[in-house]
XYZ file of C-alpha atoms in Angstrom:
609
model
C 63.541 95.503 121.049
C 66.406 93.343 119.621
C 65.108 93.258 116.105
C 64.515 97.457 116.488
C 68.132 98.164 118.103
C 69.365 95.450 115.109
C 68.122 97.729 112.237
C 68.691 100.432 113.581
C 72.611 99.739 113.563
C 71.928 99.100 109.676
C 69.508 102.083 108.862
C 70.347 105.325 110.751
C 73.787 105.499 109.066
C 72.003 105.395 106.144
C 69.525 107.986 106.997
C 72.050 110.404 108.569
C 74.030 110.171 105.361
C 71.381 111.131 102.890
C 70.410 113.853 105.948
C 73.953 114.952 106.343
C 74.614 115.181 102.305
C 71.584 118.085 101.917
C 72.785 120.154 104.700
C 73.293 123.258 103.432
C 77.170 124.394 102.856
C 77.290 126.609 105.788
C 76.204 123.573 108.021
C 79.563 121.286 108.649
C 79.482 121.687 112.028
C 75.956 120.060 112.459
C 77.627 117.489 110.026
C 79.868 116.083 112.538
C 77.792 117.033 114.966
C 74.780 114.497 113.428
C 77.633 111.807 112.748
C 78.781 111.929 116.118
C 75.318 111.468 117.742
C 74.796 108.449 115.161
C 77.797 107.033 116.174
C 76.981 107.100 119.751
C 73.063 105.873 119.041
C 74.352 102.873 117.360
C 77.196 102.361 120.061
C 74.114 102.125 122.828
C 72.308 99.532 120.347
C 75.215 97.177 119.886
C 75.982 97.205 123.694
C 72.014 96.641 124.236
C 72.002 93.835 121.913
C 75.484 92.555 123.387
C 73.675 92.165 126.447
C 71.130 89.841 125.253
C 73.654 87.301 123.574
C 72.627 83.754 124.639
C 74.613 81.107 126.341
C 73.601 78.538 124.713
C 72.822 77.331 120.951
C 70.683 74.992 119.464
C 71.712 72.607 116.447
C 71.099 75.189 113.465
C 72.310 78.209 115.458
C 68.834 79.496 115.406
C 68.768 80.499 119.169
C 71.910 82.450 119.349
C 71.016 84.620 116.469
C 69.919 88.015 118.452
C 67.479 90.534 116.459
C 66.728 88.591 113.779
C 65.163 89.717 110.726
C 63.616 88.001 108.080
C 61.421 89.044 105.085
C 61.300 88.315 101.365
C 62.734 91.475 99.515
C 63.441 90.748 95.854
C 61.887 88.305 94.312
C 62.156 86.999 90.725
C 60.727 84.466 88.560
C 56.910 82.680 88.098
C 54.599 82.814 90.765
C 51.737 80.180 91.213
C 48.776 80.494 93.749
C 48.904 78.665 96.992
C 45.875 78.913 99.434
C 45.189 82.343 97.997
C 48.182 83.191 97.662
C 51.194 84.131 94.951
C 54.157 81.857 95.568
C 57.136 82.230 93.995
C 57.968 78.756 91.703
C 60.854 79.306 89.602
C 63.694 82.196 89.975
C 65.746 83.591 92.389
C 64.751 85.062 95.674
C 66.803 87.483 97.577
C 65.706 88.048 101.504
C 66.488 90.716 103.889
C 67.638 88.049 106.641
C 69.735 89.461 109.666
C 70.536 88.670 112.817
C 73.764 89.088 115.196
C 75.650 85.426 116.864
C 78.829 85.044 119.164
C 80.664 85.415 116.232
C 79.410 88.356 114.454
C 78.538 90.235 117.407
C 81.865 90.994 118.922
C 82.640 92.726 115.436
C 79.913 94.886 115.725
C 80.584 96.017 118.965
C 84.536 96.756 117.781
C 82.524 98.816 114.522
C 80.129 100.855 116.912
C 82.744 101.594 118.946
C 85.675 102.946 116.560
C 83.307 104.926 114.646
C 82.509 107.497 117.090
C 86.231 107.683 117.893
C 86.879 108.170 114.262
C 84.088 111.109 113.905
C 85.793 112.841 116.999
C 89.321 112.355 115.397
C 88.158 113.981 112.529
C 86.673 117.247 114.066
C 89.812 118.955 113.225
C 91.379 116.531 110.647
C 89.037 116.948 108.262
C 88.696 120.923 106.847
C 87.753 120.451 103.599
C 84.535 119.136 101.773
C 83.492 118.086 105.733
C 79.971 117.174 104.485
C 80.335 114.608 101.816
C 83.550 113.275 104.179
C 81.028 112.182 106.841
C 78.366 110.938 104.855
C 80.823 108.753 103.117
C 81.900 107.565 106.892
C 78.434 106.925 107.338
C 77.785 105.162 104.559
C 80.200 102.755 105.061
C 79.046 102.217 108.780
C 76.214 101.073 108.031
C 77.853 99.005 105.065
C 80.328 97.449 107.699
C 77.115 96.723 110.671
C 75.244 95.184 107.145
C 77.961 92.710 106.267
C 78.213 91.293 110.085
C 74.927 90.963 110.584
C 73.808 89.275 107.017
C 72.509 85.455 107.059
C 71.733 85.994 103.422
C 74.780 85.160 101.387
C 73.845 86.979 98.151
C 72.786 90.265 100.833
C 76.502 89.887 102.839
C 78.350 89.891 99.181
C 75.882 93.325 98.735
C 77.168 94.609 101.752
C 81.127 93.206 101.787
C 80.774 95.258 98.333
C 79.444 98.395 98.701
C 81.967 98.861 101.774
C 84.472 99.257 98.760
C 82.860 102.823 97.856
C 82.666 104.847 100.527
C 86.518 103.935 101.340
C 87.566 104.649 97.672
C 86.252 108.165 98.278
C 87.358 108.796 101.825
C 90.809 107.719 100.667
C 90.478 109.362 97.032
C 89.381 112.800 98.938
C 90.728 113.126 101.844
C 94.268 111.267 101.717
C 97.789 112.286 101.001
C 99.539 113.198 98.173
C 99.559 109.519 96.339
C 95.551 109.194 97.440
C 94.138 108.273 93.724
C 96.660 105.893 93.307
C 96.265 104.194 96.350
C 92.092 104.911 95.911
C 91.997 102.782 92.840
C 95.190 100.219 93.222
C 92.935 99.434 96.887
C 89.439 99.259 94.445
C 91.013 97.271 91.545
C 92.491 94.518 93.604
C 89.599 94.689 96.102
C 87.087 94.097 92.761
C 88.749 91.753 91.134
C 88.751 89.286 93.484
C 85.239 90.081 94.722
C 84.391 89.178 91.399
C 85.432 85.745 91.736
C 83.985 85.238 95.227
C 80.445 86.548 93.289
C 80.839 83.361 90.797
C 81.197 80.653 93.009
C 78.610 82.116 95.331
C 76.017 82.016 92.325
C 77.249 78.415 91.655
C 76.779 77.108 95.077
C 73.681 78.694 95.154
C 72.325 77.084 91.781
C 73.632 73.983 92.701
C 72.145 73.824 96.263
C 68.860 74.653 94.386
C 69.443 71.774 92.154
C 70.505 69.142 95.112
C 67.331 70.287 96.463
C 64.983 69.674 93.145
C 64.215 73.374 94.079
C 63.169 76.095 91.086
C 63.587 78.294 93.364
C 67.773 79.791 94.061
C 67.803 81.046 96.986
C 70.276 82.188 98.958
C 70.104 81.643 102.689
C 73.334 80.729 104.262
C 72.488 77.627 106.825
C 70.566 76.103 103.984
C 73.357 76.651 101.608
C 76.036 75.690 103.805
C 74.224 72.562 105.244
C 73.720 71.331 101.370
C 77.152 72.314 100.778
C 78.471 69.921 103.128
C 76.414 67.160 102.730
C 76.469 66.892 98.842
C 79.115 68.800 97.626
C 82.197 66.777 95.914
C 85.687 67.316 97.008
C 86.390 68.893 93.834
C 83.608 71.275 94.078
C 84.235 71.937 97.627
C 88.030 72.857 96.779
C 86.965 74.976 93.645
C 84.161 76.657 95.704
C 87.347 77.431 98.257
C 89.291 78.759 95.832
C 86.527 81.240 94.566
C 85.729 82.584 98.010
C 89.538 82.716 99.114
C 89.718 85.150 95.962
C 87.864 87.910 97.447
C 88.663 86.941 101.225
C 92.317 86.843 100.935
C 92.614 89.802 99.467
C 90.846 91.573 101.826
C 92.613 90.178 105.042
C 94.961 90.680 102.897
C 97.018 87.649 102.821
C 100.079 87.327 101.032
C 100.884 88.059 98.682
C 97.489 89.483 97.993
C 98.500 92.443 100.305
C 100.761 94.775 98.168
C 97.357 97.185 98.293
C 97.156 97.504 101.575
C 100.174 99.738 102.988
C 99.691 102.499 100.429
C 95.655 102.290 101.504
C 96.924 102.945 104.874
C 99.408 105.278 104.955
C 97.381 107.491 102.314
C 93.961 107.568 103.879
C 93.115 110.077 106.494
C 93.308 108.893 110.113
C 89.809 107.586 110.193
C 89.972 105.818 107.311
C 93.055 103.889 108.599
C 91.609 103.216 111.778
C 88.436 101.577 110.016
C 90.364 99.906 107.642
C 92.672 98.498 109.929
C 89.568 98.149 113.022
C 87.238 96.544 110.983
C 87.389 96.274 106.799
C 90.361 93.950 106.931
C 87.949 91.693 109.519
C 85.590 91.408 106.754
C 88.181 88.933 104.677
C 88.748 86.878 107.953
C 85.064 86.681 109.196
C 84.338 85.644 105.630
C 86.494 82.662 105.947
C 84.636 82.155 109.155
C 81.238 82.746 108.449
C 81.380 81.197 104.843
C 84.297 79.468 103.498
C 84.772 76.871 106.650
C 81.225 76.252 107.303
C 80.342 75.758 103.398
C 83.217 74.341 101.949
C 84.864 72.257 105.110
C 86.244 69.807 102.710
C 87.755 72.435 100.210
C 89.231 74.273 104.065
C 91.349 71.115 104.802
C 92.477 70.522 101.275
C 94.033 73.984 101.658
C 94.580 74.519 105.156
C 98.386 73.813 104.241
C 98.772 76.065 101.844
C 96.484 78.743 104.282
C 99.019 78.178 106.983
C 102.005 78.763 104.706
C 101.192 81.802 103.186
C 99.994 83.185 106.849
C 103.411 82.296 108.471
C 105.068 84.184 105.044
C 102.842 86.992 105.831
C 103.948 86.804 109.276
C 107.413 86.526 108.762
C 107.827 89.167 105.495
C 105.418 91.965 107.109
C 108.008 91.633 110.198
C 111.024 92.245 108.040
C 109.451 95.095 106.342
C 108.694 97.117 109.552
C 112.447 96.739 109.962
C 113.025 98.979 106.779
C 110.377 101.611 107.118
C 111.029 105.295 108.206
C 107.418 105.815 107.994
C 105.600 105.574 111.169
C 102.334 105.145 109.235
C 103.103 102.514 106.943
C 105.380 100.612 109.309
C 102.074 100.006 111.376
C 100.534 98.734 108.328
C 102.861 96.098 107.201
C 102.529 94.949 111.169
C 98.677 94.474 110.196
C 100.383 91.691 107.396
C 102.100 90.219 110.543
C 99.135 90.576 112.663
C 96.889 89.358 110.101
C 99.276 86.222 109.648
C 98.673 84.968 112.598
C 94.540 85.182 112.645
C 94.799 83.183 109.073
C 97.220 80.317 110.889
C 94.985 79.892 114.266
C 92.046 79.588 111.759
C 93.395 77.150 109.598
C 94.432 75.041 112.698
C 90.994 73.792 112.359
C 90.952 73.422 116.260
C 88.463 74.797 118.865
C 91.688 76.462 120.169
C 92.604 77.681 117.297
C 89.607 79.247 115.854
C 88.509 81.014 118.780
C 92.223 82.141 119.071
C 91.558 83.397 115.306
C 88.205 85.248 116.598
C 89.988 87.063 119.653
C 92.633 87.685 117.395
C 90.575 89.803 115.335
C 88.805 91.554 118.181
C 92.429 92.602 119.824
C 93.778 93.999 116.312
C 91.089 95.796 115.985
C 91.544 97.366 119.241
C 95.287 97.795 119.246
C 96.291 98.843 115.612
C 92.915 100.919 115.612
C 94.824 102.931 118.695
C 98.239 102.867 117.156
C 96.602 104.753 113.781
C 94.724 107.186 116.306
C 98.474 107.815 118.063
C 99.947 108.507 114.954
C 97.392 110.304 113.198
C 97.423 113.101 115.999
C 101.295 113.349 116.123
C 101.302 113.965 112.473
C 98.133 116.660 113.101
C 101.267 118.486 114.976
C 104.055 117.991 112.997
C 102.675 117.048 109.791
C 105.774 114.321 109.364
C 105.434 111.197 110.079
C 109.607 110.294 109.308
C 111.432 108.873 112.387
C 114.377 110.699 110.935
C 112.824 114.243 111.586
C 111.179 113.539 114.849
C 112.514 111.983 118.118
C 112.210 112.029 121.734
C 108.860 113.252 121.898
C 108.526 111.167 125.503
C 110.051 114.711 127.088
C 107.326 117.383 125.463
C 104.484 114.736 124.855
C 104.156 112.250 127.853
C 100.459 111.041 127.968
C 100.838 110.847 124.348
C 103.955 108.672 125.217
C 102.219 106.991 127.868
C 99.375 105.525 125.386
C 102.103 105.365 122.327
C 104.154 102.492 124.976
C 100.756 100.611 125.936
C 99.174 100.025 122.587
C 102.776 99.040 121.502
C 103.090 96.657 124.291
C 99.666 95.042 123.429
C 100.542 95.193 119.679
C 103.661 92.606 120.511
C 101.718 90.441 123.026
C 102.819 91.456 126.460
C 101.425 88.741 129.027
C 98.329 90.848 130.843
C 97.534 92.933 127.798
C 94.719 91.629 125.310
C 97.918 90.719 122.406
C 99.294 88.408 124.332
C 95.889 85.980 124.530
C 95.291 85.663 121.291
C 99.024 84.971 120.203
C 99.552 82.575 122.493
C 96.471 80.694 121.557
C 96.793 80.450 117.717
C 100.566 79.443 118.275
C 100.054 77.027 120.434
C 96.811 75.802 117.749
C 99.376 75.642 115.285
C 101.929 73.569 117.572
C 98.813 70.911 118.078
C 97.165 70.883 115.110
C 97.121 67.670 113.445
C 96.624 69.458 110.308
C 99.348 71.482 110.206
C 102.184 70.319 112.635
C 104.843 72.089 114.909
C 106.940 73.773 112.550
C 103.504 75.885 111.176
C 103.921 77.569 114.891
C 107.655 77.285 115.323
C 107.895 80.074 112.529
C 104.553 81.868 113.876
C 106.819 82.034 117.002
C 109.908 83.302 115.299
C 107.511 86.612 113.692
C 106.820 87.648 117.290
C 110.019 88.078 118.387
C 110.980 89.727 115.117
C 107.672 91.249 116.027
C 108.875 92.616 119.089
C 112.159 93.891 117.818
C 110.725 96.574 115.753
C 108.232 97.792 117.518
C 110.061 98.732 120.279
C 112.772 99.872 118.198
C 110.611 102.235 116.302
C 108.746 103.062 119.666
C 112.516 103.762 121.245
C 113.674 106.213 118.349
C 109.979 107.878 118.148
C 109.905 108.669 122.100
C 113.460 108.625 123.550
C 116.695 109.710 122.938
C 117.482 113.148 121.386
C 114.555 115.419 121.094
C 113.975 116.187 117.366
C 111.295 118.496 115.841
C 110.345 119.969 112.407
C 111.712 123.512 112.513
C 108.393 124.975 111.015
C 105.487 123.275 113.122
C 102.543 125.579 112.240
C 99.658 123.940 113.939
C 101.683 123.912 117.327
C 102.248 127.846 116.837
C 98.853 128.065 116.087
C 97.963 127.141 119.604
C 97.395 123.396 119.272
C 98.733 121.846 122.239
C 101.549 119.913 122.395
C 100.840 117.125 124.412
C 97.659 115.684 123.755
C 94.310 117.147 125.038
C 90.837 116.543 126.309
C 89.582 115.608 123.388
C 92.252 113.143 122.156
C 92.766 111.422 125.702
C 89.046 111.176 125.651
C 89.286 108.805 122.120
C 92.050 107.117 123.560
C 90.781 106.212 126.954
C 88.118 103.464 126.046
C 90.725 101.518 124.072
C 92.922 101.056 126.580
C 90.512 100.036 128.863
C 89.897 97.060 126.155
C 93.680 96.582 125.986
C 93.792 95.938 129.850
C 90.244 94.127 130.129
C 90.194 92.099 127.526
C 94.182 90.986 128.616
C 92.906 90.154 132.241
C 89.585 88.478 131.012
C 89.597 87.390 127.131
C 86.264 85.004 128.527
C 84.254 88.622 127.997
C 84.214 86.908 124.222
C 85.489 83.132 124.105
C 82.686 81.932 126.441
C 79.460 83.324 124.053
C 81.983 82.324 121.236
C 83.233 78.271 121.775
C 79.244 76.960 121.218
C 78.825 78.619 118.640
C 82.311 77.843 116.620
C 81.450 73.928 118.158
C 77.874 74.065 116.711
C 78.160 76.245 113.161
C 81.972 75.249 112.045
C 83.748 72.586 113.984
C 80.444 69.664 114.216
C 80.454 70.176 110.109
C 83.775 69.005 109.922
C 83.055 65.860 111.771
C 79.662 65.576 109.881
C 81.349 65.845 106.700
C 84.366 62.841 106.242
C 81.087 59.863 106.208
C 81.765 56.344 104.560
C 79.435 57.829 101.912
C 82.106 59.379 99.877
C 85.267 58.956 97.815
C 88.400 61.263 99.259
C 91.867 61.665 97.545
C 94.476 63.462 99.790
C 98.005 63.009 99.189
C 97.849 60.087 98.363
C 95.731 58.354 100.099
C 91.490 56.989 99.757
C 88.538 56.456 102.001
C 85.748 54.723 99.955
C 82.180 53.764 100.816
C 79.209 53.600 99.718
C 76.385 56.378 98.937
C 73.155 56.227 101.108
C 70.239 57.119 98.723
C 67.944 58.229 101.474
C 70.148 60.526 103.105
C 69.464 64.178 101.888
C 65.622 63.876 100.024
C 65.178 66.419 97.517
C 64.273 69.649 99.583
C 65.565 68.710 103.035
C 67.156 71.165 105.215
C 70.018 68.693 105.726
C 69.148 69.578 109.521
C 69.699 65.902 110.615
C 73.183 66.087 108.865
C 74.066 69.167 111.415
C 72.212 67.841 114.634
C 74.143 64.222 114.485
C 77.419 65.939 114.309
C 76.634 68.940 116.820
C 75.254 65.635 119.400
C 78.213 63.848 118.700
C 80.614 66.874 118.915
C 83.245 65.611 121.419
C 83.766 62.624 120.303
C 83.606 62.691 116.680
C 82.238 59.284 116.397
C 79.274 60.132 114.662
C 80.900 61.861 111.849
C 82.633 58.538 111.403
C 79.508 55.826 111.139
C 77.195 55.276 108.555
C 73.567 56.043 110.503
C 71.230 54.584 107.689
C 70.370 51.917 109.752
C 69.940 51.005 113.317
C 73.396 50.135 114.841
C 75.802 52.685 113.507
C 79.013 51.020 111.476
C 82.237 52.800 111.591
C 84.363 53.308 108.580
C 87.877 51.200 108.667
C 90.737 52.284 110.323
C 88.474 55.451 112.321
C 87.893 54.574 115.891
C 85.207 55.594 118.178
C 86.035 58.321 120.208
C 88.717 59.857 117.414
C 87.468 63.139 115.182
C 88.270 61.502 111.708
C 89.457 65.110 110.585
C 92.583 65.180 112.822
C 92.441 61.418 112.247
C 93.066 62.275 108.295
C 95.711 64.978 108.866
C 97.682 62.736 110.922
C 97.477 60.317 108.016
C 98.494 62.460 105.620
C 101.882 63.584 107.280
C 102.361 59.960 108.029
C 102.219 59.186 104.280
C 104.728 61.885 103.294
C 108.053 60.856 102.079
């Protein structure tokens, strides 16, 4: 049942946009109609499969994964017979390989839940071309479900790709005046990065194949990552960063890769902010979760630094630009730079803390910028303005809409009891404690909220109180559209800010299926990974020892590598000691009982001038 409800979160967006794009012209009601019902479908799946997460993981992961899938779908190269059998020798093997963890899963959930909010947002948004608008939407749901739920690396970069198309067009199409610029300024930088990221995938890949005296490349991501780890030079690991950080950071975006991403938003229709906002931005961030820190842990804490400063910039700029922008619409974007900010720094804490912080953080963005697009979009359905100079005090003729305006606002900044606040507080304090980075990393994440704050309420204050001001010509309100929100819009609002509240009140709903799982896949690779069987530069400073020649034979899994650091988790010890022998011998100057990752940070700032 878990593999069926799996695929069919992957396949019946697919199927309903081929079915939706040869409906006949006079059919665009049964368009949204069939998107709708899709949207609901794969809403029941996620929640089904949500309800079979495990508790508890085993040392590769391999028990949390729910509805896995996994079958050989391209194959290239020379095939030999074995028992009967053709089996591939030499080339490069691509598998269909799925399957939903603590960490992906949430995501999902967040994607099957927005998009049937965005389809009912759009019944009377959308009036032109309505056909090819939703089978774009559904093409990139099932692009979005595809990219969480790949275990493939070469299949997720398929997927974190083709989510670029359908968005070009929904924006292109369907946006505002400036929509082809922003279409292809979002495509162009998206690309170009993606480009890079598609390089040092093939080389780690190639070289994992070679490590492994393998003729076959394949491209499945424990194997990969394990190898990574284990074998990988610092130098690699740090170029190997650097290539996936080019088509990650953009996406988050991070600065100051993020000059795209305010004209994406404030162009695209609502739906296509809320799904950009919800869920495409999470694609950059759960790459550097799924892929970058697990692969390349090494090539992580050579750049955590540098991570953390360009988040708190982010955090800090995208605050001072809200300050300066008229726009409702784009001054929630530049918050998502902010917002964003602050997911990059809790993840780059390299702390349990701080990367579950980083995970909630994601899940509560989602949820409250997703709302505060959905708020904005349907006052600008009204008064076609979004320009706090030509509309004001709508708290006296709109209240519910003011009512839901003040509590995703209040979430947005962090208000202790709504779902902002959790995830703030945790990647801050992450930051504070972080023996990578240090106290002044959070100091200045601390400063951005209460710039943060400032604006948003600000903005919130001029939008709802004060003098009422109104567009003199307001057609679709003399058309009979009411002016307070209706059924229909309360209705898409409702569910989020049930999340706001729940998730504010009990944030364990997704950090206790989550902390194994970031202990297990992420954190026991960065104690497995500093051994006495490698040469490290860092600021200054050198660990030597010497290589084991028996530790990775050629074809391992590298499983041992992951199981002595996952058994050895709390401590750290493990990742410490040389195990090729009996007794286990501890490199100089790391003590039992001290992770030799925070040990080496703390080193490092020691050593500074």
């Amino acid at each position: 049942m878990d593999v069926f409800s799996l695929n069919v979160l992957i396949f019946l967006p697919l199927a309903a946009a081929v079915l939706i794009a040869l409906l006949p012209a006079a059919r665009e009601r049964l368009a949204a109609v069939v998107a709708l019902w899709v949207g609901l479908v794969t809403l029941a799946a996620a929640v089904c499969l949500w309800g079979r997460l495990p508790a508890t993981v085993d040392a590769d992961g391999a028990a949390a994964l729910v509805g896995r899938t996994d079958v050989s779908w391209i194959a290239v190269g020379e095939r030999a017979l074995v028992d009967g059998a053709a089996v591939l020798q030499h080339g490069f093997e691509l598998r269909y390989h799925v399957g939903l963890d603590a960490i992906s899963l949430p995501l999902v959930v967040l994607t099957a839940l927005l998009v049937p909010l965005s389809v009912l947002c759009s019944l009377t948004a959308i009036r032109t071309r309505v056909r090819e608008y939703y089978a774009w939407l559904m093409l990139l749901t099932a692009a979005m479900f595809g990219v969480f739920a790949a275990r493939d690396l070469l299949l997720f970069y398929i997927f974190f790709e083709f989510t670029l198309v359908p968005l070009y067009f929904l924006i292109g199409i369907w946006g505002g005046e400036q929509r082809r610029y922003a279409a292809s300024k979002f495509f162009i930088f998206t690309f170009v990065g993606s480009v890079v990221t598609f390089a040092g995938i093939l080389y780690l890949a190639i070289r994992a194949a070679q490590i492994a005296n393998s003729g076959v490349v394949s491209f499945d991501l424990v194997r990969l990552c394990t190898i990574a780890v284990s074998q990988l030079s610092l130098s690699e690991q740090s170029l190997l960063f650097f290539a996936l950080f080019c088509g990650f950071a953009i996406k988050v975006p991070l600065f100051p890769l993020h000059t795209w991403l305010p004209l994406a938003h404030t162009e695209a229709p609502t739906a296509g902010s809320v799904l950009l906002a919800g869920i495409l931005l999470k694609l950059g961030t759960y790459g550097f979760l799924r892929v970058a820190l697990p692969a390349v842990p090494l090539g992580a804490l050579e750049w955590a630094q540098v991570m953390a400063a360009l988040a708190v910039i982010g955090i800090i700029y995208g605050a001072l630009c809200c300050w300066v922008q008229s726009d409702v619409k784009k001054l929630v974007a530049y918050s998502s730079v902010s917002h964003l900010g602050f997911c990059m720094l809790g993840m780059f804490a390299l702390t349990p803390l701080g990367l579950s912080g980083s995970m909630l953080y994601m899940i509560n963005h989602g949820i409250s910028t997703g709302a505060l697009f959905l708020v904005v979009g349907m006052i600008y359905e009204r008064y076609h303005t979004r320009d706090l100079e030509q509309i004001g005090g709508l708290a006296r003729t709109m209240p519910v809409m003011a009512f839901f305006l003040v509590l995703f606002t209040l979430s947005s900044i962090g208000l202790p009891g709504l779902n902002g606040f959790v995830s703030e507080f945790t990647t801050l304090l992450a930051a504070f404690h972080s023996t990578t980075l240090g106290p002044w990393y959070g100091g200045l994440g601390a400063a951005g909220i209460l710039l943060g704050a400032i604006y948003m309420l600000y903005a919130v204050g001029k939008l709802l109180f004060g003098p009422l001001k109104e567009p003199e010509h307001t057609p679709d309100l003399s058309q009979g559209l009411s002016r307070d929100l209706n059924a229909r819009e309360i209705l898409i609002l409702t569910p989020l800010a049930v999340l706001v509240v729940y998730l504010g009140v009990w944030p364990r709903a997704v950090t206790d299926p989550l902390d194994p799982v970031l202990q297990t896949q992420i954190l026991a690779r960065f104690e497995t990974q500093i051994r006495p069987d490698r040469t490290y530069v860092h600021a200054g400073l050198s660990t030597f020892g010497e290589r084991d020649e028996h530790e990775l034979e050629a074809g391992a899994t590298g499983r041992h590598w992951l199981e002595t650091g996952a058994e050895n988790s709390d401590t750290g010890a493990d990742a410490a000691s040389d195990d090729s022998g009996p007794e286990r011998r501890l490199r100089p100057g790391v003590a039992a009982g001290q992770n030799p990752v925070a040990q080496r940070g703390q080193a490092t700032r020691e050593a500074r001038p």
